[in-house]
Coordinates of C-alpha atoms in Angstrom, one line a residue:
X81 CA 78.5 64.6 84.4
X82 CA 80.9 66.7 82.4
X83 CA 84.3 65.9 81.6
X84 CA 87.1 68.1 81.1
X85 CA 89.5 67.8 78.0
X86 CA 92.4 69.5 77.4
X87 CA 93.0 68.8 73.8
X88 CA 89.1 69.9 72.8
X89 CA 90.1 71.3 69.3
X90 CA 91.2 68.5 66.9
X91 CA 93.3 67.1 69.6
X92 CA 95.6 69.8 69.3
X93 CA 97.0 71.3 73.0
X94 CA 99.0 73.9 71.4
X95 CA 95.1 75.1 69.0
X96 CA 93.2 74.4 72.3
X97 CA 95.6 76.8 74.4
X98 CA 95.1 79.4 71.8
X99 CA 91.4 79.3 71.4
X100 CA 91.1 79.1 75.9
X101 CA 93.2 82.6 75.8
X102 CA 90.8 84.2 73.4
X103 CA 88.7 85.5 76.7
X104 CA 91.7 86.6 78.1
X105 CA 93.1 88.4 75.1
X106 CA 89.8 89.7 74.1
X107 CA 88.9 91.4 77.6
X108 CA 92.8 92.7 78.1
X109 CA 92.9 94.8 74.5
X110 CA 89.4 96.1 75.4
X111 CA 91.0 97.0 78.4
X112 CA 94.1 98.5 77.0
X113 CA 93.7 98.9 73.6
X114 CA 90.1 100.2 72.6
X115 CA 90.0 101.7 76.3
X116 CA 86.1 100.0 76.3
X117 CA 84.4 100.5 80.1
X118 CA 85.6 97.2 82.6
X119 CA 81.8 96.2 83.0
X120 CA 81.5 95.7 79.2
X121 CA 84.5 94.4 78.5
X122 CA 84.4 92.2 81.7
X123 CA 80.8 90.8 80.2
X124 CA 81.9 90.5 76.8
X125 CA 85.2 88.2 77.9
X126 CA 82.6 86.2 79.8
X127 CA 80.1 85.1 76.9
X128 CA 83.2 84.6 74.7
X129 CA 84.0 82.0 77.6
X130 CA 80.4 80.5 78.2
X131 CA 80.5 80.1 74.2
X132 CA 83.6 78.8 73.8
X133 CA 83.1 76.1 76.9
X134 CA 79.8 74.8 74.9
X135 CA 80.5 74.7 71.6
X136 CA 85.0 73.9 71.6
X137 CA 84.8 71.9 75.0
X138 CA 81.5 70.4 74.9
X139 CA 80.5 72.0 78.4
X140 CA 76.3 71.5 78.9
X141 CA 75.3 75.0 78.5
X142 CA 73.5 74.7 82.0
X143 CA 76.8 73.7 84.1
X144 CA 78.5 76.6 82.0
X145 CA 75.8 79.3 83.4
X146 CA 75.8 77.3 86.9
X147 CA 79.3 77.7 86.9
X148 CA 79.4 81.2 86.2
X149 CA 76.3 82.0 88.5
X150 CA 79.2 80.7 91.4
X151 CA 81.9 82.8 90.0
X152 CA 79.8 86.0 90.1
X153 CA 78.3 85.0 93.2
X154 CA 81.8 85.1 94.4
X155 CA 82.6 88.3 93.2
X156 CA 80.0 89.7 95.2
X157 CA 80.6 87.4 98.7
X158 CA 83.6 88.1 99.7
X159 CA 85.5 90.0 97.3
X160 CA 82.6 93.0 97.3
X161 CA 81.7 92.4 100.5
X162 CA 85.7 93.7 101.1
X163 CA 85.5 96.5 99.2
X164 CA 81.6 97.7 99.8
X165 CA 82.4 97.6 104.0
X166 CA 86.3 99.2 103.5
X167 CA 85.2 101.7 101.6
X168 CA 82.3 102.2 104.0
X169 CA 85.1 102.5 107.3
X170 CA 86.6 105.6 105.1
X171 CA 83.6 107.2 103.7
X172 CA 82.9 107.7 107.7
X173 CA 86.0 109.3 108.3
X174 CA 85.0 111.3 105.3
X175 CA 81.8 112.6 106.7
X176 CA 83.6 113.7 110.6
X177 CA 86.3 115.2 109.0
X178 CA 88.9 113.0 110.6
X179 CA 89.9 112.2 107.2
X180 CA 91.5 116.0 107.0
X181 CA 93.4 115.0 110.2
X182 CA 94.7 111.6 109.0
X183 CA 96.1 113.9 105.9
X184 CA 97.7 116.2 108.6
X185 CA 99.2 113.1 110.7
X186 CA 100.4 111.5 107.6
X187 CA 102.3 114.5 107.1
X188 CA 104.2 115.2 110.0
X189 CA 105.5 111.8 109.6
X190 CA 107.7 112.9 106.3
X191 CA 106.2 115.4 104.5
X192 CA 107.5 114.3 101.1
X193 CA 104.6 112.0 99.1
X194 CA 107.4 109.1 98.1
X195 CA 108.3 108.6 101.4
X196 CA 104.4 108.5 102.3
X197 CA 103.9 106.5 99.4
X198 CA 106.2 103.7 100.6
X199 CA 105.1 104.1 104.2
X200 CA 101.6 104.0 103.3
X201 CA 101.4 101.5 100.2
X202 CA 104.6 99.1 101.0
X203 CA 104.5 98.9 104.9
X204 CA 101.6 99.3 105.7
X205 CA 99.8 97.6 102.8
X206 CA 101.7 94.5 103.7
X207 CA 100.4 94.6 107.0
X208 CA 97.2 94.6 105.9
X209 CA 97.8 92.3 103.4
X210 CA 99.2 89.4 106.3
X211 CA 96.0 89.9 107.7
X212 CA 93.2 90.4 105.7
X213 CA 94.3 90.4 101.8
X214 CA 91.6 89.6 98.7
X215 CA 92.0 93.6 97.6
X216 CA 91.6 95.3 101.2
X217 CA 95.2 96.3 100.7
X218 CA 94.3 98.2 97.6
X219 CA 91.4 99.7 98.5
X220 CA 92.4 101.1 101.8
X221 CA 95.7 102.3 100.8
X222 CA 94.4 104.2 97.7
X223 CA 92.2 106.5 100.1
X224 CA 95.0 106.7 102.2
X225 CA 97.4 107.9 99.2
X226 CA 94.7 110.5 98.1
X227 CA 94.9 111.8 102.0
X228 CA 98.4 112.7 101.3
X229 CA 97.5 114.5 98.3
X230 CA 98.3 112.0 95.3
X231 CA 96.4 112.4 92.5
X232 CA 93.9 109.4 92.2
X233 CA 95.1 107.4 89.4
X234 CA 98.3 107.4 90.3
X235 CA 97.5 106.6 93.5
X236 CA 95.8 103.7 92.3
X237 CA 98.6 102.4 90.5
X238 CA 101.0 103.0 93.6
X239 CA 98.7 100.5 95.6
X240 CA 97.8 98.2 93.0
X241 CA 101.9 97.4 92.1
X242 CA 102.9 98.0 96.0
X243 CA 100.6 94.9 96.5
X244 CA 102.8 92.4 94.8
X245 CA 105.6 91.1 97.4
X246 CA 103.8 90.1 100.7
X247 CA 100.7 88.4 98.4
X248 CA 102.3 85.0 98.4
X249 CA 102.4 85.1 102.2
X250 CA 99.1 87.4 102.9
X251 CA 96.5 86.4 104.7
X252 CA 98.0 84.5 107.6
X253 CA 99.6 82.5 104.6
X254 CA 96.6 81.0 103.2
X255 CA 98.2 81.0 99.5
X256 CA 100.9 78.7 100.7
X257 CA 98.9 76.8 103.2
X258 CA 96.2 75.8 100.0
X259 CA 99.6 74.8 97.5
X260 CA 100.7 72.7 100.2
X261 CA 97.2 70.9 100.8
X262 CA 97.0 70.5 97.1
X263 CA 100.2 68.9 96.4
X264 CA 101.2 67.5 99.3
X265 CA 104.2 68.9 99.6
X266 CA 105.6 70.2 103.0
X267 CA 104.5 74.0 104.0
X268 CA 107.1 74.2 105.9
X269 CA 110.0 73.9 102.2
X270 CA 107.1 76.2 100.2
X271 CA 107.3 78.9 102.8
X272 CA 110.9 78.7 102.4
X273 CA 111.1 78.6 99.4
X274 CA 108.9 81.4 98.7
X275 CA 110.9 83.5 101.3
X276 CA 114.2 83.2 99.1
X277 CA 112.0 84.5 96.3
X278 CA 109.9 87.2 97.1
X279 CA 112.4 88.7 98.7
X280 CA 113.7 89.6 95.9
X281 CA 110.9 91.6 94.0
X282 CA 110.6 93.2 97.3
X283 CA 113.9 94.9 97.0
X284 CA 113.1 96.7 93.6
X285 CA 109.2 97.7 94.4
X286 CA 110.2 100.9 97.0
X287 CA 112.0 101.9 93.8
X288 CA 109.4 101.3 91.3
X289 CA 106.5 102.9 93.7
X290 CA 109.1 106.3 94.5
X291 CA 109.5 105.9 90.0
X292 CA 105.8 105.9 89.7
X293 CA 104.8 108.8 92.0
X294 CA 107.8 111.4 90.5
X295 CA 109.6 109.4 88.1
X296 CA 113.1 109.9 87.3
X297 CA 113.7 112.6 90.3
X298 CA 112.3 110.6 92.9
X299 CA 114.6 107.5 92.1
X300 CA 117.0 110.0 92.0
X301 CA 116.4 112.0 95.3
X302 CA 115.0 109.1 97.5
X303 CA 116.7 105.8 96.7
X304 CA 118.4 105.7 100.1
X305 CA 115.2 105.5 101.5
X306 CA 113.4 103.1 98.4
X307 CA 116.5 100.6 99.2
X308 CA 116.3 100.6 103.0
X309 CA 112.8 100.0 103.0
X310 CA 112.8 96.9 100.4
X311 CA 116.0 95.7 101.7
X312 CA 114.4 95.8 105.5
X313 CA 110.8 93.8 104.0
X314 CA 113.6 91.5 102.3
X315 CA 115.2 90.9 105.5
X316 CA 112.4 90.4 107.6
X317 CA 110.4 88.1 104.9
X318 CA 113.6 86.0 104.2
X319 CA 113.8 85.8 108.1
X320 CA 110.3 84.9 108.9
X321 CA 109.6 82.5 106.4
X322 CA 113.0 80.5 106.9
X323 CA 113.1 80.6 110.5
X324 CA 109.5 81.6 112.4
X325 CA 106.4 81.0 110.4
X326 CA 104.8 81.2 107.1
X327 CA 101.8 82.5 108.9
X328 CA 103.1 85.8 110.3
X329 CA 106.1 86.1 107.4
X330 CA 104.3 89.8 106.1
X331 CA 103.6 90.8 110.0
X332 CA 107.2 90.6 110.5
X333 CA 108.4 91.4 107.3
X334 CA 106.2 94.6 107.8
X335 CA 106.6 95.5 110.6
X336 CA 110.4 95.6 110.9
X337 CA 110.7 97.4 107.6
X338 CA 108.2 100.6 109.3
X339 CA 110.8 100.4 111.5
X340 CA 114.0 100.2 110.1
X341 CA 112.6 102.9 107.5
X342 CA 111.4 105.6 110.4
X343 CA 114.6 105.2 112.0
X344 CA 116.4 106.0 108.8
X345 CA 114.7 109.0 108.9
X346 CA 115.6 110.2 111.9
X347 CA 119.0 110.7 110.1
X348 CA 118.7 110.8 106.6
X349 CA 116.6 113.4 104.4
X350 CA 115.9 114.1 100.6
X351 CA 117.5 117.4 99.6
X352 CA 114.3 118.4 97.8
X353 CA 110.8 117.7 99.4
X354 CA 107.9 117.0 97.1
X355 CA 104.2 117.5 98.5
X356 CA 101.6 117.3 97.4
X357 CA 98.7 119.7 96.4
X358 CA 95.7 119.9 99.4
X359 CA 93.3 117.4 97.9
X360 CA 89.7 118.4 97.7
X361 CA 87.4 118.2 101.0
X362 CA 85.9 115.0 99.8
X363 CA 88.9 112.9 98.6
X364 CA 89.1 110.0 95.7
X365 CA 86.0 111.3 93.9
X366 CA 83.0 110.6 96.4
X367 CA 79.7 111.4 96.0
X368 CA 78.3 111.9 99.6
X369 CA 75.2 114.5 99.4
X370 CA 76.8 116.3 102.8
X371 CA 80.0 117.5 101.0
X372 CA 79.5 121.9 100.3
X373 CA 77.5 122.4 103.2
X374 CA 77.8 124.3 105.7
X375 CA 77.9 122.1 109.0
X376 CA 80.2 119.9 107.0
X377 CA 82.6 122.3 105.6
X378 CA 82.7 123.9 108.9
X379 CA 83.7 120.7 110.4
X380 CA 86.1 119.5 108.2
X381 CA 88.0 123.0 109.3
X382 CA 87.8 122.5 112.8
X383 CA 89.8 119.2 112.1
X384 CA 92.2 120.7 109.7
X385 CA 92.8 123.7 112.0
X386 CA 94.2 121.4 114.8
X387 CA 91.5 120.0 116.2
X388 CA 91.9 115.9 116.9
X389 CA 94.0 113.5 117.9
X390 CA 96.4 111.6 115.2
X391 CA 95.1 108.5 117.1
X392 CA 91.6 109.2 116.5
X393 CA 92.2 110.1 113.3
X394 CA 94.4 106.6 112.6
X395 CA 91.6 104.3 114.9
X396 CA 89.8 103.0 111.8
X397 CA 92.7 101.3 110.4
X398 CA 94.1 100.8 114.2
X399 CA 90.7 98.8 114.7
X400 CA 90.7 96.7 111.7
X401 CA 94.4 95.6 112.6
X402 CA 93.2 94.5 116.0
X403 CA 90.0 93.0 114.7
X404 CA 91.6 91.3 112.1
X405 CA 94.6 90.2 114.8
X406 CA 92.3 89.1 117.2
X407 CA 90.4 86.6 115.2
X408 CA 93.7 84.6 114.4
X409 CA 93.9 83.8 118.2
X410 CA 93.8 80.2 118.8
X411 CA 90.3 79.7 120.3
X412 CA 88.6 82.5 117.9
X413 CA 90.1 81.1 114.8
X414 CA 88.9 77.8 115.8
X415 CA 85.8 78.9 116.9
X416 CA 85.0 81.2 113.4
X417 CA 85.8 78.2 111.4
X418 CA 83.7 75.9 113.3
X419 CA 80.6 78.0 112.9
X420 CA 81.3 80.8 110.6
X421 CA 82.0 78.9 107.3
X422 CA 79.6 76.7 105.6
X423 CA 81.0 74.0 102.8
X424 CA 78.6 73.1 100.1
X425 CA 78.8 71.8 95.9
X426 CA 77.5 74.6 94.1
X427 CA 74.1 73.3 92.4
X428 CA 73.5 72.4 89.2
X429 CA 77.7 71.4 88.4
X430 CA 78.8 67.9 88.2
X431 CA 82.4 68.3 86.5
X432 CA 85.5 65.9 86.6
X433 CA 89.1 66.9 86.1
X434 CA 90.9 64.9 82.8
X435 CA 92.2 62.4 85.5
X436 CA 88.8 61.6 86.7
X437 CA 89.1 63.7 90.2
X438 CA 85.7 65.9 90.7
X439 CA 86.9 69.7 90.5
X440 CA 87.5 71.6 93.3
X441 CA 85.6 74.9 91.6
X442 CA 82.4 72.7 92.9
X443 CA 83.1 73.1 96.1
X444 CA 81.6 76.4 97.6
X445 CA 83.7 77.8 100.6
X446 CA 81.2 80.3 102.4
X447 CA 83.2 82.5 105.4
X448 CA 80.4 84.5 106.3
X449 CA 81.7 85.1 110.2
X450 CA 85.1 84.7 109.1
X451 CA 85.0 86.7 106.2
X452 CA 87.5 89.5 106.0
X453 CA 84.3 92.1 104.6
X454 CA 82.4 90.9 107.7
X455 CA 85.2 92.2 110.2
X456 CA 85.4 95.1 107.9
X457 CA 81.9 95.6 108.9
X458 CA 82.6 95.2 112.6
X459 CA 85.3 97.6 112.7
X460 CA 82.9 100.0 110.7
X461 CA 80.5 99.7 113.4
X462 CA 82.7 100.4 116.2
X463 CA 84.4 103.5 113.9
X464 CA 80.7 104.8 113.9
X465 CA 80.7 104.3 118.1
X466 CA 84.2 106.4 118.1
X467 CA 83.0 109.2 115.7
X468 CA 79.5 108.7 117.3
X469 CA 78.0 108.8 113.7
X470 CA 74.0 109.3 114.2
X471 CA 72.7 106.1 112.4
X472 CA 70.8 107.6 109.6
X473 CA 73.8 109.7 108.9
X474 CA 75.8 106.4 108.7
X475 CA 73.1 104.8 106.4
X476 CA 73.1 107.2 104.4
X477 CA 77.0 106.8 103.7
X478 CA 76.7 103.5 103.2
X479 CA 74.0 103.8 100.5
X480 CA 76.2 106.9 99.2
X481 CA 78.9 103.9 99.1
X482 CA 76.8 101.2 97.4
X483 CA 75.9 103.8 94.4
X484 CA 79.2 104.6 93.6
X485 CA 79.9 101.2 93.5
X486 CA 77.6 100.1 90.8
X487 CA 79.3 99.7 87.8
X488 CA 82.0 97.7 89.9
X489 CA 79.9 95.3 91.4
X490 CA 79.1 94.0 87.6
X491 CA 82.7 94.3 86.6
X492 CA 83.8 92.1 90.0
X493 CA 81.1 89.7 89.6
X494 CA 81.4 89.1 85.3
X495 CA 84.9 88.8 85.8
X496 CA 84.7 86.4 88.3
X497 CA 82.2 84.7 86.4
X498 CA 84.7 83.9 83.6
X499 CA 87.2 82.9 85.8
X500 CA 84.8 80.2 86.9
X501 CA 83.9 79.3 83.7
X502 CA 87.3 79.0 82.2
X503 CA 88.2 76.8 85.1
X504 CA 85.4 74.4 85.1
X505 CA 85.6 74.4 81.3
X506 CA 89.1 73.3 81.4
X507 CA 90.0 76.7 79.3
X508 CA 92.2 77.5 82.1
X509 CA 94.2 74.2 83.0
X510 CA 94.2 73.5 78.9
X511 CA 96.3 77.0 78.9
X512 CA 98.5 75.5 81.8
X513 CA 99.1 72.0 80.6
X514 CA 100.5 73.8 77.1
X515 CA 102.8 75.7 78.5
X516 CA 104.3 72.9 81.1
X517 CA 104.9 71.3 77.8
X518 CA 108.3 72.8 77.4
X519 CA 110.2 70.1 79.0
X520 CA 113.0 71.8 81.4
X521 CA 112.6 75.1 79.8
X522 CA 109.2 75.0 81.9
X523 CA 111.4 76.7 85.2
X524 CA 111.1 79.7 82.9
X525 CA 107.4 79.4 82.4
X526 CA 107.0 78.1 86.0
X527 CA 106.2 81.6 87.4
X528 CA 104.3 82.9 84.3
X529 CA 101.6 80.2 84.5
X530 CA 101.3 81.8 88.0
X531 CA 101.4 85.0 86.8
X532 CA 98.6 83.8 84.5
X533 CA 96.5 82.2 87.1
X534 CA 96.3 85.3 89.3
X535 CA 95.5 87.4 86.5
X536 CA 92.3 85.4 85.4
X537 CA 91.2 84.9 89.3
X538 CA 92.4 87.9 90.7
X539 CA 93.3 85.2 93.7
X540 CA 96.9 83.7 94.8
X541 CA 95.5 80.9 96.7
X542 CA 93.1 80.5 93.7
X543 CA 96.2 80.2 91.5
X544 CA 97.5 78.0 93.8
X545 CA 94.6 75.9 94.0
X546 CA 94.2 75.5 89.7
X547 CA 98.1 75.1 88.8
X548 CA 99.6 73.9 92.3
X549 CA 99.6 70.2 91.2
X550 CA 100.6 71.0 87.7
X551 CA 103.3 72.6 88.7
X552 CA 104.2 69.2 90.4
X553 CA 104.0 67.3 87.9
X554 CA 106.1 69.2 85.2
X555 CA 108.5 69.2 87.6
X556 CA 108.6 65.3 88.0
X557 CA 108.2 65.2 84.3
X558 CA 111.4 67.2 83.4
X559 CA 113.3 66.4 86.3
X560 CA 113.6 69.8 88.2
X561 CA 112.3 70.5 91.7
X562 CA 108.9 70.4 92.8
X563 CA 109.3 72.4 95.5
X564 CA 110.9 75.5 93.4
X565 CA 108.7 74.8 90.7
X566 CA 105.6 75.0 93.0
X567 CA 106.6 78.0 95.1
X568 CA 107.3 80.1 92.1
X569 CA 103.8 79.2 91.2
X570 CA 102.5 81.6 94.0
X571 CA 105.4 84.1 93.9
X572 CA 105.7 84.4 90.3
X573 CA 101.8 84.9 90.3
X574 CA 102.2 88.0 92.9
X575 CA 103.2 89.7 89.3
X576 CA 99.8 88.9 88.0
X577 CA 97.4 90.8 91.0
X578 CA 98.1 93.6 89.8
X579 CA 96.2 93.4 86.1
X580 CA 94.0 91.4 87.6
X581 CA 90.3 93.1 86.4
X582 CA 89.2 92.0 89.4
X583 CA 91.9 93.8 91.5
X584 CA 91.8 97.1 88.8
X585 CA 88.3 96.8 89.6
X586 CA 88.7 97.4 93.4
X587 CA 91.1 99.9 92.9
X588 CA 89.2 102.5 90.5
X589 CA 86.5 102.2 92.8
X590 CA 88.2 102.7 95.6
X591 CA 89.6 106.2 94.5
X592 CA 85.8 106.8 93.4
X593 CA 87.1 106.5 89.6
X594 CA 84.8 103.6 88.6
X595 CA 85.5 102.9 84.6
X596 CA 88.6 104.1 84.8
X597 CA 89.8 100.7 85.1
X598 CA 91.2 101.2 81.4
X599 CA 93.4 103.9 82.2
X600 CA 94.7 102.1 85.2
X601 CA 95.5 98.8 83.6
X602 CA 97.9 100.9 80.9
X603 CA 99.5 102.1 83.8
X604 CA 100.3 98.9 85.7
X605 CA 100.9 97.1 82.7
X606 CA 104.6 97.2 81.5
X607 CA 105.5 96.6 85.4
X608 CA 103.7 93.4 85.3
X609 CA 105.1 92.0 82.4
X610 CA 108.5 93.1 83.0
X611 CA 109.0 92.1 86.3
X612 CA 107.6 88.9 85.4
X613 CA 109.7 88.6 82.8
X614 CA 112.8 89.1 84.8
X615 CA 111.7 87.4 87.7
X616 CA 111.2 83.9 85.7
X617 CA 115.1 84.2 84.4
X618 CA 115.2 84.4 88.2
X619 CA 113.3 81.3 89.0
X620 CA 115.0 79.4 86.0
X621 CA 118.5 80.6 87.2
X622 CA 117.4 78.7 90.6
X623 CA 116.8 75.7 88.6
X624 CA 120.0 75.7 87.2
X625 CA 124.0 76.0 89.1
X626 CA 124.1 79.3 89.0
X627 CA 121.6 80.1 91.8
X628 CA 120.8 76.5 92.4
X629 CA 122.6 77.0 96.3
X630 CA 119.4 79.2 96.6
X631 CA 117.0 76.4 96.9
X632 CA 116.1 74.5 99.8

C-alpha cells in the first residue's frame, strides 16, 4: 500500500508544492515558450512526474506506471473516443459535400463571421456542452467555424475560450452533481451558487470571442449584439440554476440566448459586415484521398450551387442533439447506467489519501454504452444512412480520420497520464493543500486552485472530484462559506479548460492542425489567466460585504 504525503520534501508544504508544479511548469513553457511539439512536451512533463512521484514522494515505481497506464488509458476511452467519432460525423459531411451547404446555411443566418462566431461557438457550443461535454464542444464547433470561413487557428481559439461559461453546468450537470457527492453538500445551494457566478464570465465572453475574431473593430461594430447574447446566457443560467434544475441550466441558458440573439437581429445590424474568405473544398486541414477529384469536386459544386436542404445539411449535429437528448430520458438513462458502465479498481494501485481514505483515482468508471463517443458513433452511423455513404467509402474516412489523429492520440493519452500520476502521487493535492494555506485570503485562491485542477485534468468534474473536499475544509478552517468556496471550485476552474493540453489537444486536431497545439495555447493564454484573475477578486468580493448579498 502506498501512502500519500503532502509534505514529501523535508516536511516543507510550501518546497513540496514547488517541486509538484515542476511537471506543470515544465510542459506549459515547452508549450509556450520553446514552442516544442504537444506529444513531446506532453511525454516529457509525464516522466518528470513518474520521477518525481518515486524518488520526492516515495511512490513504488510500479503503482507510478499503473497509474499512468489508467490515465492514458483514459485519454484514449472516452476523451478520444469523443474526438476520433466527432470528427468522423464531419469528415462524412466532408466527403457528400453537405459540408459546402452547412457553410451556405450558416450564412444566410447573418453573414458577418462575429455574429456566426457567437452563434456557432457560444450558443450552440453550450448546447452541446449541456449534453455531451469532455471536448465535443470544441471539436465540433471548430469545423463548424472553418465552414464559415474562419481561418483555423483562430477558429480554434474562438471554441476553445467560448467553452468556458456553461462547463460548470455541462453535461446534464455532472460537475456539480460529483462536488456535491464528494462533499456532501446540497446540489441543490452549489447549482445556485454556481448560477450567481458563471453568469458573470458569461456576460464578457460574446465580447472576448467578437475581440478575438476582428479585434478592436469587431467590439466596436458588434457589441450590441456580444452584450445581448451574454446578457441572454446570463439570464437564462441565473434562471435555471436558481429556479428549475442544475441538470438542464446550459439547455436553457442556451437555448433562450439563440433566441433572444436571432430576434435581435431581426432589428438590429452592424454597419460594416465582415466575411469571410471561401475556405478550401476540404475545410480545417484534412487529409481525405477523394479531395481534387473529379466526382468529388463535381459534387461538392452541385451542393454549393443550391442543391440541398439547410436541414440536411444541419442533420448531423440535429442528430447528435436528439441522440444525446434522448438518452437522458428517465428509463434510458437508467437503463444505460445499469448496463452500459462497468466499475472496477484499476490493477496493480493500492493508494491511500493522507487521511487514510483509499483514492478515488483507483476507481475506474468505464461508460462504454453511455459514453458520449459511443453516441457519437451512433449518430455517425445514422449520418452515413442520411447521406447514404457506401460503407467502404465511410471506412475509408474513418481511417483517413484515425491518421490524422496520430500525434494527438499520444498527446491526449501522456497528458492524461500525468494527470493520473500527479494525483495518485499526491503532486496534485500537495499543490492544493499549499495554497488553502492562506487562511481567509484562500476566497482569492478558491477559484484558482480550480482553475489549476482543470488545467492538469482537462476535466471539471475531475477538478471537482480532487479539490471538492479541500475546498470544504479551508472554508471551515478560515471561517468563510463552504458553499461559495466549493462552487467557485468548479466555476473558477471553467478558466482553466481552455489551456488545458488535453483540451488544446482536441482542438488542433479538430481543425486538422495537429502540433499546433503551441501556437494555440499562446493564443488562449492571457484570457485564461486574466479572467481568472479577475474573476477570483470576484469570488473573494462574495466572501466579503460588498457582494456578500450575492451568496445563497
Amino acid at each position: 500500500m502506498y501512502r500519500q504525503v503532502l509534505d514529501p520534501l523535508g516536511g516543507s508544504l510550501g518546497l513540496s508544492a514547488l517541486c509538484a508544479a515542476i511537471p506543470l511548469l515544465t510542459l506549459f513553457v515547452l508549450l509556450g515558450v520553446f514552442r516544442v511539439k504537444a506529444h513531446i512536451a506532453a511525454i516529457t512533463a509525464l516522466v518528470l512526474s513518474i520521477a518525481l512521484a518515486v524518488a520526492v514522494w516515495e511512490m513504488p515505481l510500479s503503482q507510478g506506471l499503473s497509474g499512468a497506464a489508467e490515465g492514458g488509458f483514459y485519454g484514449l476511452f472516452p476523451i478520444l473516443w469523443i474526438l476520433v467519432n466527432a470528427l468522423w460525423i464531419y469528415r462524412l459531411t466532408e466527403i457528400t459535400g453537405w459540408f459546402g451547404v452547412l457553410r451556405r446555411s450558416i450564412r444566410t443566418v447573418s453573414p458577418d463571421q462575429r455574429i456566426q462566431a457567437i452563434l456557432i461557438a457560444f450558443c450552440f457550443g453550450a448546447l452541446i456542452e449541456a449534453l455531451a461535454g469532455f471536448g465535443t464542444p470544441v471539436a465540433i464547433t471548430a469545423v463548424m467555424l472553418i465552414a464559415v470561413g474562419i481561418a483555423p487557428i483562430k477558429a480554434a481559439t474562438v471554441a476553445l475560450v467560448a467553452n468556458t461559461a456553461p462547463v460548470a453546468f455541462g453535461s446534464m450537470g455532472v460537475p456539480l452533481t460529483t462536488l456535491a457527492g464528494v462533499t456532501g453538500l446540497p446540489l441543490e445551494d452549489l447549482g445556485a451558487m454556481a448560477g450567481r457566478q458563471t453568469p458573470v464570465i458569461a456576460a464578457f465572453i460574446p465580447l472576448v470571442l467578437v475581440f478575438l475574431v476582428d479585434g478592436r473593430r469587431g467590439v466596436r461594430q458588434t457589441w450590441p449584439v456580444a452584450v445581448v447574447a451574454g446578457l441572454a446566457f446570463a439570464v437564462g443560467q441565473f434562471f435555471a440554476a436558481n429556479y428549475v434544475s442544475v441538470e438542464v441550466t446550459d439547455i436553457i441558458a442556451g437555448v433562450f440566448a439563440v433566441v433572444v440573439v436571432l430576434g435581435f437581429l431581426r432589428l438590429w445590424s452592424p454597419a460594416e459586415t465582415r466575411q469571410g474568405v471561401e475556405a478550401p473544398a476540404v475545410a480545417g486541414g484534412s487529409v481525405d484521398s477523394e479531395a481534387g477529384s473529379k466526382d468529388f469536386d463535381a459534387e461538392m459544386r452541385r451542393r454549393e450551387s443550391g442543391e440541398g436542404s439547410a436541414l440536411m445539411a444541419f442533420a448531423p449535429y440535429l442528430i447528435i442533439v436528439v441522440l444525446f437528448a434522448f438518452t437522458q430520458l428517465g428509463p434510458v438513462k437508467d437503463w444505460l447506467a445499469t448496463n452500459g458502465v462497468h466499475v472496477f479498481t484499476w490493477p496493480g494501485l493500492d493508494v491511500v489519501g493522507p487521511d487514510g481514505k483509499p483514492a478515488a483515482a483507483m476507481t475506474f468508471k468505464f461508460e462504454h454504452l453511455k459514453a458520449a463517443g459511443t453516441i457519437l458513433l451512433v449518430a455517425g452511423l445514422l449520418t452515413m444512412a442520411l447521406y447514404k455513404v457506401a460503407p467502404g467509402r465511410a471506412l475509408r474516412a474513418y481511417g483517413a480520420t484515425l491518421h490524422q489523429l496520430r500525434w494527438t492520440v499520444i498527446t491526449v493519452m501522456s497528458v492524461l497520464a500525468l494527470a493520473w500520476v500527479m494525483n495518485l502521487s499526491g503532486q496534485t493535492a500537495t499543490l492544493g493543500t499549499a495554497l488553502a494555506q492562506s487562511g481567509e485570503a484562500f476566497a482569492l485562491l478558491s477559484p484558482i486552485v480550480g482553475w489549476l485542477g482543470v488545467a492538469v485534468t482537462g476535466s471539471d468534474t475531475s477538478a471537482n472530484s480532487l479539490f471538492g473536499v479541500l475546498q470544504v475544509t479551508a472554508a471551515k478552517e478560515t471561517g468563510l462559506d463552504p458553499v461559495l468556496l466549493a462552487a467557485a471550485n468548479s466555476t473558477g476552474g471553467v478558466l482553466g479548460k481552455m489551456i488545458s493540453p488535453q483540451n488544446l489537444a482536441v482542438a488542433a486536431a479538430a481543425i486538422g492542425m495537429a502540433g499546433s497545439e503551441s501556437t494555440i495555447f499562446r493564443r488562449v493564454i492571457g484570457w485564461s489567466i486574466g479572467l481568472t484573475a479577475a474573476f477570483a477578486l470576484f469570488i473573494y468580493l462574495q466572501s466579503t460585504p460588498v457582494l456578500g448579498w450575492m451568496t445563497v
